[in-house]
Coordinates of C-alpha atoms in Angstrom, one line a residue:
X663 CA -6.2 -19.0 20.8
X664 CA -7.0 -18.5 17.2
X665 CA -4.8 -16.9 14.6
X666 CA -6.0 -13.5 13.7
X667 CA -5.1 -13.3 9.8
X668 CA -2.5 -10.1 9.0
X669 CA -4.3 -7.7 6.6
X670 CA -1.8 -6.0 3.9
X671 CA -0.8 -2.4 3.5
X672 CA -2.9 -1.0 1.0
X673 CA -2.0 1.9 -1.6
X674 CA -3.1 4.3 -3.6
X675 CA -1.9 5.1 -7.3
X676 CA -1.9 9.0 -7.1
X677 CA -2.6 9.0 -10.8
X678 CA -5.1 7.6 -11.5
X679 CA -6.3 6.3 -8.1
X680 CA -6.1 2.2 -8.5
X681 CA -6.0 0.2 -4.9
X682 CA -3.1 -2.1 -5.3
X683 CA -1.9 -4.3 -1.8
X684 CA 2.0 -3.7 -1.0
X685 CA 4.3 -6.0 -2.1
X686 CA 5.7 -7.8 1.0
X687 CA 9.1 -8.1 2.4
X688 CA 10.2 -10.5 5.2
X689 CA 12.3 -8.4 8.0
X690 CA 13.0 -9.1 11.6
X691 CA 10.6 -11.8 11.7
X692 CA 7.6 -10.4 10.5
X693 CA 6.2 -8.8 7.6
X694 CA 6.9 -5.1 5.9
X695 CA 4.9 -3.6 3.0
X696 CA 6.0 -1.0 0.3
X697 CA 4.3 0.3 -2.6
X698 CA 4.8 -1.6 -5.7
X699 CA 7.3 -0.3 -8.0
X700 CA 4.7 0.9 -10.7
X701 CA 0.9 0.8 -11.1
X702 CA -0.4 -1.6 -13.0
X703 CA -3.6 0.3 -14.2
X704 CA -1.1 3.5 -15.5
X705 CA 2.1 2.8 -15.3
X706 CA 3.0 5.3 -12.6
X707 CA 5.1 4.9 -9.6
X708 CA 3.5 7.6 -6.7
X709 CA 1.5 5.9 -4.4
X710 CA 0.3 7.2 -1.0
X711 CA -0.9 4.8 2.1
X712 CA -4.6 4.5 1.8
X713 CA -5.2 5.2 5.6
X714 CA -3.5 8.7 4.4
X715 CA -4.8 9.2 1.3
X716 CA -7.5 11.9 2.7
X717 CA -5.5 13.7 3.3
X718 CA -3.4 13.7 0.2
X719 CA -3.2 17.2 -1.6
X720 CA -1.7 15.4 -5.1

């Protein structure tokens, strides 16, 4: 059976609305993603999940 590659959380930068992928933690022997701390583009640190970001009233 062939291994189906994970795809990454992606998020939103509620400023100025760069895609960055979450940073990735190791937990309970798989994988977690969280925002990154700040946006590299701005500088800010509100993101929202891109699967959620339609509905995001910033």
């Amino acid at each position: 059976m062939a291994h189906s590659p994970e795809r990454p959380e992606r998020y939103v930068c509620t400023n100025c609305l760069v895609t960055s992928v979450g940073v990735v933690e190791h937990a309970d022997g798989g994988h977690q993603y969280d925002p990154p701390a700040r946006c590299g583009a701005c500088g800010e640190a509100e993101f929202v999940e891109e699967s959620q970001y339609p509905h995001h009233h910033g």
